[in-house]
mmCIF file with all atom_site columns, C-alpha atoms in Angstrom:
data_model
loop_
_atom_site.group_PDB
_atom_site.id
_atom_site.type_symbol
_atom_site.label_atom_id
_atom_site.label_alt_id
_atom_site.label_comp_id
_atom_site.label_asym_id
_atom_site.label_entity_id
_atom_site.label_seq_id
_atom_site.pdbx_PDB_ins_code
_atom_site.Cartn_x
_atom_site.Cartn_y
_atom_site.Cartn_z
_atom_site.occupancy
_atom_site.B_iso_or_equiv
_atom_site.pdbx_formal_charge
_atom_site.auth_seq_id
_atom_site.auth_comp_id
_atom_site.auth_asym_id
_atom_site.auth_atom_id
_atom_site.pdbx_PDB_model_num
ATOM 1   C CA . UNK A 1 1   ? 32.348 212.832 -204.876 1.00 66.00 ? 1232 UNK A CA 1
ATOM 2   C CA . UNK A 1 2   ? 32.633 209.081 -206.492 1.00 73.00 ? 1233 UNK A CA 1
ATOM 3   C CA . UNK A 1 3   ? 30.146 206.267 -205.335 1.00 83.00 ? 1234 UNK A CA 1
ATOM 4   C CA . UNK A 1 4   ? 31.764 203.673 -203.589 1.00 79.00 ? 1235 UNK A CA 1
ATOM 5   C CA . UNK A 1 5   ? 32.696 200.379 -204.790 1.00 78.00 ? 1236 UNK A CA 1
ATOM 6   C CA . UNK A 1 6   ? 29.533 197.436 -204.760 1.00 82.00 ? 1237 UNK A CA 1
ATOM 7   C CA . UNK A 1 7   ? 31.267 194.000 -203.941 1.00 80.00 ? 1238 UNK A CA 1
ATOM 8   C CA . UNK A 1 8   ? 28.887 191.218 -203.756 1.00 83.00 ? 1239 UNK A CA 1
ATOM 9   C CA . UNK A 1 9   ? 28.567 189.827 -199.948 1.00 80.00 ? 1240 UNK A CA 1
ATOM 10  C CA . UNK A 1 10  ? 30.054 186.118 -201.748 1.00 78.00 ? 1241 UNK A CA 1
ATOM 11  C CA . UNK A 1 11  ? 32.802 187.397 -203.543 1.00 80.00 ? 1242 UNK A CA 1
ATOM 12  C CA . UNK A 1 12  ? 33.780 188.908 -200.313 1.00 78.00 ? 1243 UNK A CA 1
ATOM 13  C CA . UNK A 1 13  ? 33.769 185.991 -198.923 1.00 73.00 ? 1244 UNK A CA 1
ATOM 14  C CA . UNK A 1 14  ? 35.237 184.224 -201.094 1.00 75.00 ? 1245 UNK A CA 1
ATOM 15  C CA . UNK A 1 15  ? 37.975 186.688 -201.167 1.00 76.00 ? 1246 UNK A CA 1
ATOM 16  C CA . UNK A 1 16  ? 38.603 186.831 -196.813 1.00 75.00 ? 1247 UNK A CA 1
ATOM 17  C CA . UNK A 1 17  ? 38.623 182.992 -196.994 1.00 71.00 ? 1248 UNK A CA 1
ATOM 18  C CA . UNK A 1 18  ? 41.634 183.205 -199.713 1.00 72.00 ? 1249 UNK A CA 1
ATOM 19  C CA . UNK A 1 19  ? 42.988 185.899 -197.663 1.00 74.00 ? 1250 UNK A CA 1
ATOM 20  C CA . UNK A 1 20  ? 42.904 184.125 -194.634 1.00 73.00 ? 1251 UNK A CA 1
ATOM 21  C CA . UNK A 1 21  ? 44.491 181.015 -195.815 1.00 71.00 ? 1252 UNK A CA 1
ATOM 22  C CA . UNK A 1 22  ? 47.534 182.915 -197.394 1.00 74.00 ? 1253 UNK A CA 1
ATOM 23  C CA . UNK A 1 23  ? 48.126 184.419 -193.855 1.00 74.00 ? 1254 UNK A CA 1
ATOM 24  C CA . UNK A 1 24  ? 47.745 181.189 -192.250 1.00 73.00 ? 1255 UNK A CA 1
ATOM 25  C CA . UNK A 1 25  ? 49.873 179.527 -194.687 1.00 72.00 ? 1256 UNK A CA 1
ATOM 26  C CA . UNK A 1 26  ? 52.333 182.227 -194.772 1.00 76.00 ? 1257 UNK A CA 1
ATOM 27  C CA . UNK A 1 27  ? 52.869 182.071 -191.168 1.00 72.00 ? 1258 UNK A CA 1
ATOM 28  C CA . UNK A 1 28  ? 53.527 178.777 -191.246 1.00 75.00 ? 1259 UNK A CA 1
ATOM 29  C CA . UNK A 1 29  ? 55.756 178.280 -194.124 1.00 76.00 ? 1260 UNK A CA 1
ATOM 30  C CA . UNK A 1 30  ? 57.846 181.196 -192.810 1.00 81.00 ? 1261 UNK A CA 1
ATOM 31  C CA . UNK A 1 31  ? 58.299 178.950 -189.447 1.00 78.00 ? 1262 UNK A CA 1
ATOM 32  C CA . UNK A 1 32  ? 58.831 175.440 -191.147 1.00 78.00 ? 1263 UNK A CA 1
ATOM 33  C CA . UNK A 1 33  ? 61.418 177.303 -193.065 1.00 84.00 ? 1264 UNK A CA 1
ATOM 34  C CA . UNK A 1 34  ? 63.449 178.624 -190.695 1.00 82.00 ? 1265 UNK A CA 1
ATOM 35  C CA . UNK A 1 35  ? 62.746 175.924 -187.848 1.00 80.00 ? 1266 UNK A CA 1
ATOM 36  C CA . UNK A 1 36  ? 61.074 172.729 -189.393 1.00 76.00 ? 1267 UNK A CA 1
ATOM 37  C CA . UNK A 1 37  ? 57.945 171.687 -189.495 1.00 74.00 ? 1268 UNK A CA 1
ATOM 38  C CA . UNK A 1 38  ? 57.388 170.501 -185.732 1.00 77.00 ? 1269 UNK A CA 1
ATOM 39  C CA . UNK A 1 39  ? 58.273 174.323 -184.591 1.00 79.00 ? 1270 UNK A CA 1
ATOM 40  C CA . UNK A 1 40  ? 55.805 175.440 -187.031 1.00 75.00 ? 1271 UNK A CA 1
ATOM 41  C CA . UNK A 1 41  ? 53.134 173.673 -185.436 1.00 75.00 ? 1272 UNK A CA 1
ATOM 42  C CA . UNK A 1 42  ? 54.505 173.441 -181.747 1.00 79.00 ? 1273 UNK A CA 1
ATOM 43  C CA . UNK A 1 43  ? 54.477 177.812 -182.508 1.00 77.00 ? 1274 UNK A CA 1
ATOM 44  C CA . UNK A 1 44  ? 50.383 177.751 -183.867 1.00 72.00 ? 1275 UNK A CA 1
ATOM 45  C CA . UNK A 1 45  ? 49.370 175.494 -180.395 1.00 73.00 ? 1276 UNK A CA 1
ATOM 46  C CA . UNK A 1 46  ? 51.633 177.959 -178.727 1.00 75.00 ? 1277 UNK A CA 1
ATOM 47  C CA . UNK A 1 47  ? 49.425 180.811 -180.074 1.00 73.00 ? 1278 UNK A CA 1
ATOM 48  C CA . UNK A 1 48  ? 46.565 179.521 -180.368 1.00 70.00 ? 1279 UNK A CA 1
ATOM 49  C CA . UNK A 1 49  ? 46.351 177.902 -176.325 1.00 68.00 ? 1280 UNK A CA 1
ATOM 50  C CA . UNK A 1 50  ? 48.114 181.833 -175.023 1.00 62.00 ? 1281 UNK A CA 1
ATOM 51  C CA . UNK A 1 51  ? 45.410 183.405 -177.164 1.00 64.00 ? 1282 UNK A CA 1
ATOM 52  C CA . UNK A 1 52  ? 41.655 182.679 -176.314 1.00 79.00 ? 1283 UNK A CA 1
ATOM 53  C CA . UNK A 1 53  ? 40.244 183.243 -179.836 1.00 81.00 ? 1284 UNK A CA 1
ATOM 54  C CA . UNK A 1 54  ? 39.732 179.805 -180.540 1.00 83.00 ? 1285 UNK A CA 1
ATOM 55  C CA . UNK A 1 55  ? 37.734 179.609 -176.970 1.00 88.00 ? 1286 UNK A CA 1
ATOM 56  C CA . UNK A 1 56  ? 35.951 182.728 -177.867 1.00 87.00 ? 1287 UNK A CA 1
ATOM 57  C CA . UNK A 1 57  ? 35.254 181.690 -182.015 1.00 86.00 ? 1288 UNK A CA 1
ATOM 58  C CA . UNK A 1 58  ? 33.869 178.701 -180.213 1.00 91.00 ? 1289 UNK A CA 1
ATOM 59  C CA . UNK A 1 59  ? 31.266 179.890 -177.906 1.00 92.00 ? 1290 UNK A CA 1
ATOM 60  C CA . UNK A 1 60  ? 30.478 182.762 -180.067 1.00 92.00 ? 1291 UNK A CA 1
ATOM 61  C CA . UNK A 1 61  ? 29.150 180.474 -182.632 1.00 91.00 ? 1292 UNK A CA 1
ATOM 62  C CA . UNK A 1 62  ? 27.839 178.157 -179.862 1.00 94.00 ? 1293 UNK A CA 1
ATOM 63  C CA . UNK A 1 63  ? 25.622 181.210 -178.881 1.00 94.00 ? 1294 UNK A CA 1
ATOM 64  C CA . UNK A 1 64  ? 24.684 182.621 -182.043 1.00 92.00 ? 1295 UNK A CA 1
ATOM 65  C CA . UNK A 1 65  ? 23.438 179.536 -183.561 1.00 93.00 ? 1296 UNK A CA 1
ATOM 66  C CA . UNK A 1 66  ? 21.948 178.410 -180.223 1.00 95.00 ? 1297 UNK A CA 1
ATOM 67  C CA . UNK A 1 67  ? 24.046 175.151 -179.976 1.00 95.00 ? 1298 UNK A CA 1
ATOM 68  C CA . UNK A 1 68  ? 23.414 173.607 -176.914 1.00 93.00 ? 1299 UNK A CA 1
ATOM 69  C CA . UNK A 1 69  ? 24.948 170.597 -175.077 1.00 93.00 ? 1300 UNK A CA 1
ATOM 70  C CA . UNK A 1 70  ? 28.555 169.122 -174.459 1.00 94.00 ? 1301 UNK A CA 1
ATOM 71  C CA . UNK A 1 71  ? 28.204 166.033 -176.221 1.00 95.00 ? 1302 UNK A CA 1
ATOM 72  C CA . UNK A 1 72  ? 30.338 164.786 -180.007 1.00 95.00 ? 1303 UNK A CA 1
ATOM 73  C CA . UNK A 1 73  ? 26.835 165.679 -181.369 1.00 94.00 ? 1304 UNK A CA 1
ATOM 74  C CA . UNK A 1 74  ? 27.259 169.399 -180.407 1.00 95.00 ? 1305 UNK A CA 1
ATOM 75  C CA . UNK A 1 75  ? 30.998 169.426 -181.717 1.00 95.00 ? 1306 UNK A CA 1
ATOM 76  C CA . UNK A 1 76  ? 29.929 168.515 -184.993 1.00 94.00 ? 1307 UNK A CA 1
ATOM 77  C CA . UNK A 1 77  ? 27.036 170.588 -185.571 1.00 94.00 ? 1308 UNK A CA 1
ATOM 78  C CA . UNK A 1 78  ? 29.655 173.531 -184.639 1.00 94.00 ? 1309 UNK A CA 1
ATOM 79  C CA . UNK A 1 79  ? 31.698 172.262 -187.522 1.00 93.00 ? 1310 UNK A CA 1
ATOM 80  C CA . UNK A 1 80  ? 28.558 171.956 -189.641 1.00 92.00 ? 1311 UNK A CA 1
ATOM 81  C CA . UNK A 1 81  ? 28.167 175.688 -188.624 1.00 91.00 ? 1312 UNK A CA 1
ATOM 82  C CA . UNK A 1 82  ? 31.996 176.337 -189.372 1.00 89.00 ? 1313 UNK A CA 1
ATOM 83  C CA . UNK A 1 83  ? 32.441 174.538 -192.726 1.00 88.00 ? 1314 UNK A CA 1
ATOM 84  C CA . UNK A 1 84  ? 29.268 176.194 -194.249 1.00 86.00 ? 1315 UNK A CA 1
ATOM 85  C CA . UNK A 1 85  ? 30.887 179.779 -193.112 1.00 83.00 ? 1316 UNK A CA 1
ATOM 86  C CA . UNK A 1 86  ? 34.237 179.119 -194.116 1.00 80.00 ? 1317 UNK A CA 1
ATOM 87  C CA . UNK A 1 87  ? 33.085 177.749 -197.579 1.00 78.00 ? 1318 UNK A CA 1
ATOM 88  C CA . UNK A 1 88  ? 34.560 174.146 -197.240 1.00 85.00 ? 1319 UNK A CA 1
ATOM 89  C CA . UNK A 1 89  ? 32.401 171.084 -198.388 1.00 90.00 ? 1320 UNK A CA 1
ATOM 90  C CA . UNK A 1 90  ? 31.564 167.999 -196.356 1.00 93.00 ? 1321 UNK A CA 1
ATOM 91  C CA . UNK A 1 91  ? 28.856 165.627 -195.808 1.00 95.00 ? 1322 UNK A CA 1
ATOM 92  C CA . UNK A 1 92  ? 27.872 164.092 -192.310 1.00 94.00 ? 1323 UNK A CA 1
ATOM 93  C CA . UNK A 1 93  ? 28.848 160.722 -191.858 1.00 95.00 ? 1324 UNK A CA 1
ATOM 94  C CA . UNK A 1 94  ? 27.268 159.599 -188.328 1.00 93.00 ? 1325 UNK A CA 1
ATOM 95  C CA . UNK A 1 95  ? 26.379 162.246 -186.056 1.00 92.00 ? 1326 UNK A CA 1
ATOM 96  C CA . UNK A 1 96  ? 25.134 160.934 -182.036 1.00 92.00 ? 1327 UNK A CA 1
ATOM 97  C CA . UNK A 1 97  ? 25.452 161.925 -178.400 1.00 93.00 ? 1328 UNK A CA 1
ATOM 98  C CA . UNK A 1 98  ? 28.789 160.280 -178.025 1.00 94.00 ? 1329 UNK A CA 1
ATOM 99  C CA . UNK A 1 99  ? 30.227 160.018 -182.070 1.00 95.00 ? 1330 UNK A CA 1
ATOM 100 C CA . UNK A 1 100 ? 30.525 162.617 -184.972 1.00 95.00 ? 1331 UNK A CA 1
ATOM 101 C CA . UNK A 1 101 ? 31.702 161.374 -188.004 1.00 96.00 ? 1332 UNK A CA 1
ATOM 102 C CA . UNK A 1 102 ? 32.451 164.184 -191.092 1.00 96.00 ? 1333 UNK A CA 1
ATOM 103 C CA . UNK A 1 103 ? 33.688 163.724 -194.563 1.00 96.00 ? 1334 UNK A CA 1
ATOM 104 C CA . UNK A 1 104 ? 35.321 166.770 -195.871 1.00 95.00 ? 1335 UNK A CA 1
ATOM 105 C CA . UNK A 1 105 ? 36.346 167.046 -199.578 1.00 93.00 ? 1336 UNK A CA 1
ATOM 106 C CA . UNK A 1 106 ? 36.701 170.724 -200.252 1.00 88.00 ? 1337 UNK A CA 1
ATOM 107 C CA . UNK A 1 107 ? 39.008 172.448 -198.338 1.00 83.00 ? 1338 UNK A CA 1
ATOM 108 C CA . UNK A 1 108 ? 41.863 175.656 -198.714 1.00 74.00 ? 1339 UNK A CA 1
ATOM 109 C CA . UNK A 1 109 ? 44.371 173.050 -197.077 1.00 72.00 ? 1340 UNK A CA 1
ATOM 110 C CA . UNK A 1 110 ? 44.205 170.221 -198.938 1.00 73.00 ? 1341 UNK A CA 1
ATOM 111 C CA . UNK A 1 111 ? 47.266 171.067 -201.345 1.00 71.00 ? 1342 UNK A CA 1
ATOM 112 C CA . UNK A 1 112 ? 50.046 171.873 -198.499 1.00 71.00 ? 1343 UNK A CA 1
ATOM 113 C CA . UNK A 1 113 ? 52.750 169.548 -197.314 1.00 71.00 ? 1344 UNK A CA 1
ATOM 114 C CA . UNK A 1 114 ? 50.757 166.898 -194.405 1.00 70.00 ? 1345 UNK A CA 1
ATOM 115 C CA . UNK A 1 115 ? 53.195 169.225 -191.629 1.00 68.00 ? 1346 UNK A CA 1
ATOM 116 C CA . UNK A 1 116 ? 51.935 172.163 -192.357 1.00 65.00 ? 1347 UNK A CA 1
ATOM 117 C CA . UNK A 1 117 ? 47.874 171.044 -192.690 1.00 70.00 ? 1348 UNK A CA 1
ATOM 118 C CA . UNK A 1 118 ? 48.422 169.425 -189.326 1.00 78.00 ? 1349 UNK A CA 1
ATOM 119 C CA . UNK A 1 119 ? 47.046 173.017 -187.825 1.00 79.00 ? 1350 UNK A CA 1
ATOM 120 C CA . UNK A 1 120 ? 43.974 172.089 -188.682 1.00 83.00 ? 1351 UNK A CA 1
ATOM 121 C CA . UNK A 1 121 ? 44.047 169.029 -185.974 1.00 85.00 ? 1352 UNK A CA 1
ATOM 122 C CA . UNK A 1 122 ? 44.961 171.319 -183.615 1.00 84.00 ? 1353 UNK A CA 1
ATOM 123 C CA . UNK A 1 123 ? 42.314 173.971 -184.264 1.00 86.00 ? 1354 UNK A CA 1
ATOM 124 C CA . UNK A 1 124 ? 39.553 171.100 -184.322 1.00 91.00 ? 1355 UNK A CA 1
ATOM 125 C CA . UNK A 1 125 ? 41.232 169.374 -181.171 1.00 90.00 ? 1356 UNK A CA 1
ATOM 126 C CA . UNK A 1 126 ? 40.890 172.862 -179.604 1.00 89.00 ? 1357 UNK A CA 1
ATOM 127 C CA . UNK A 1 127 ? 37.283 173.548 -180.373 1.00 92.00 ? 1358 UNK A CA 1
ATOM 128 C CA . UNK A 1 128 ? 36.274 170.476 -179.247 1.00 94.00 ? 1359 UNK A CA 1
ATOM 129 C CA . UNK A 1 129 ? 38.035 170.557 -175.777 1.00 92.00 ? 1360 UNK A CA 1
ATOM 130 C CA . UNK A 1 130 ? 36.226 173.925 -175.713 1.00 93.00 ? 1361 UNK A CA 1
ATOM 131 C CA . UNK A 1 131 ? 32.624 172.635 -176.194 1.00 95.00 ? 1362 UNK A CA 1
ATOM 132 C CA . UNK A 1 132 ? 34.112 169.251 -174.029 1.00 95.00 ? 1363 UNK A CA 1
ATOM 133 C CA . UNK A 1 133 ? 37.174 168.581 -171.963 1.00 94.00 ? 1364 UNK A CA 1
ATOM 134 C CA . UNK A 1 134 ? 36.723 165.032 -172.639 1.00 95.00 ? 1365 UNK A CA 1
ATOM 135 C CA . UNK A 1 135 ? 36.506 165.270 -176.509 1.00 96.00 ? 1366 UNK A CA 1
ATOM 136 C CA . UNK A 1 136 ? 38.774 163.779 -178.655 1.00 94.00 ? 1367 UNK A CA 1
ATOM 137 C CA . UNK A 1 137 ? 39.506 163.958 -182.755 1.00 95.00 ? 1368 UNK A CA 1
ATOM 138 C CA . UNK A 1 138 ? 40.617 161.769 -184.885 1.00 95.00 ? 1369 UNK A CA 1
ATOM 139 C CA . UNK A 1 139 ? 41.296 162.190 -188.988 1.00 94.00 ? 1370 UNK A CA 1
ATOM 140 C CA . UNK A 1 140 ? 42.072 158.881 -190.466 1.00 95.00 ? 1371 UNK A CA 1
ATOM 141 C CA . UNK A 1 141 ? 41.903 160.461 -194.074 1.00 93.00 ? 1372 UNK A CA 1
ATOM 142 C CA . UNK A 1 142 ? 43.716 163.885 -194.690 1.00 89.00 ? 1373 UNK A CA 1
ATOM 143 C CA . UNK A 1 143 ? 43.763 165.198 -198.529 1.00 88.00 ? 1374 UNK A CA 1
ATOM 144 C CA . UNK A 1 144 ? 47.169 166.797 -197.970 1.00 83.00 ? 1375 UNK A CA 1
ATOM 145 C CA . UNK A 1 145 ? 48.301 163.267 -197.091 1.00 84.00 ? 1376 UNK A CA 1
ATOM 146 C CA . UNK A 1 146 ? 47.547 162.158 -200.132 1.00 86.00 ? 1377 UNK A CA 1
ATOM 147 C CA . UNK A 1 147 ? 43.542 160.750 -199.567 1.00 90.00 ? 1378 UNK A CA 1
ATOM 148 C CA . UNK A 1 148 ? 40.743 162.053 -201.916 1.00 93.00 ? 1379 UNK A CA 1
ATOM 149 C CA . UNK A 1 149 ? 39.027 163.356 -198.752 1.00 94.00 ? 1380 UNK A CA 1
ATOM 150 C CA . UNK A 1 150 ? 39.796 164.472 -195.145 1.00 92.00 ? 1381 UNK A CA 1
ATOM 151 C CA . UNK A 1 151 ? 37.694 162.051 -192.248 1.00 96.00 ? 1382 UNK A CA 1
ATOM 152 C CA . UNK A 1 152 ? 37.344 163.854 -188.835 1.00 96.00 ? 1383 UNK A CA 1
ATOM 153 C CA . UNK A 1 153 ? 36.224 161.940 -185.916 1.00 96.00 ? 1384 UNK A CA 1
ATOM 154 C CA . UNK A 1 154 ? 35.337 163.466 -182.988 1.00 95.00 ? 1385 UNK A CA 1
ATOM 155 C CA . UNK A 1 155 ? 34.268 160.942 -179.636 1.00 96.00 ? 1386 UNK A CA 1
ATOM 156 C CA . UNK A 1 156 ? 33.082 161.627 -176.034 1.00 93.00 ? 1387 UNK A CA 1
ATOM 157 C CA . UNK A 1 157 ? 34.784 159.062 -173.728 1.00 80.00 ? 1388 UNK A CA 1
ATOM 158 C CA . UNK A 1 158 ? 32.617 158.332 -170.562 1.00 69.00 ? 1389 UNK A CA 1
#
């Protein structure tokens, strides 16, 4: 009988990340290409509000790393939580009860077409209407736009 293979717990990492964004992007190109790049992302909300994985990816991490709270402070420490998983690099800007402010400058998105990054608006508008109804996101700054970083805002409206 052979030994089984040893892959370092980082490289596969590394490797599902990659993996992950080919599928992602491959979904979408497929889409744009056939329909343009408003079906593309009017199909990813579509799948993404039918399906509650977002919701669920969410709370799970909510619960795991004991997150508490409803408040812009809470939605960015679950994207502190997120971007140190998914291997992306960003520094913290402001962080308060009512205003989260992240810089991001490393990110598997940052090469594609603006259209086509846009899903990653509407998977941070999602988790934060998850964690708070009231939430909104901004990004001022997207890399795929052309900026040298991507700026996410995320505010709690009283």
């Amino acid at each position: 009988m052979t030994e089984k293979i040893s892959i370092p717990l980082l490289l596969k990492h590394d490797f599902t990340l990659r993996a992950y964004s080919s599928i992602v992007k491959g979904f979408l190109y497929a889409i744009r290409e056939k329909h343009g790049g408003n079906e593309a992302l009017e199909t990813y909300l579509r799948v993404c509000t039918m399906d509650d994985r977002i919701k669920n990816l969410t709370n799970a991490l909510l619960d795991i790393f004991q997150l508490k709270g409803s408040d812009a402070e809470t939605i960015g420490k679950w994207f502190e939580v997120w971007f140190e998983l998914t291997a992306f690099e960003y520094a913290i800007l402001e962080q308060s009860k009512t205003s989260s402010r992240v810089k991001v400058t490393k990110c598997p998105f940052k090469t594609e077409p603006k259209d086509l990054s846009d899903w990653a608006l509407i998977f941070t508008n999602l988790v934060s209407k998850t964690i708070n109804p009231k939430a909104t996101v901004e990004r001022p700054k997207a890399m795929c736009a052309g900026d040298s970083y991507c700026e996410y805002i995320w505010k709690i409206e009283e």
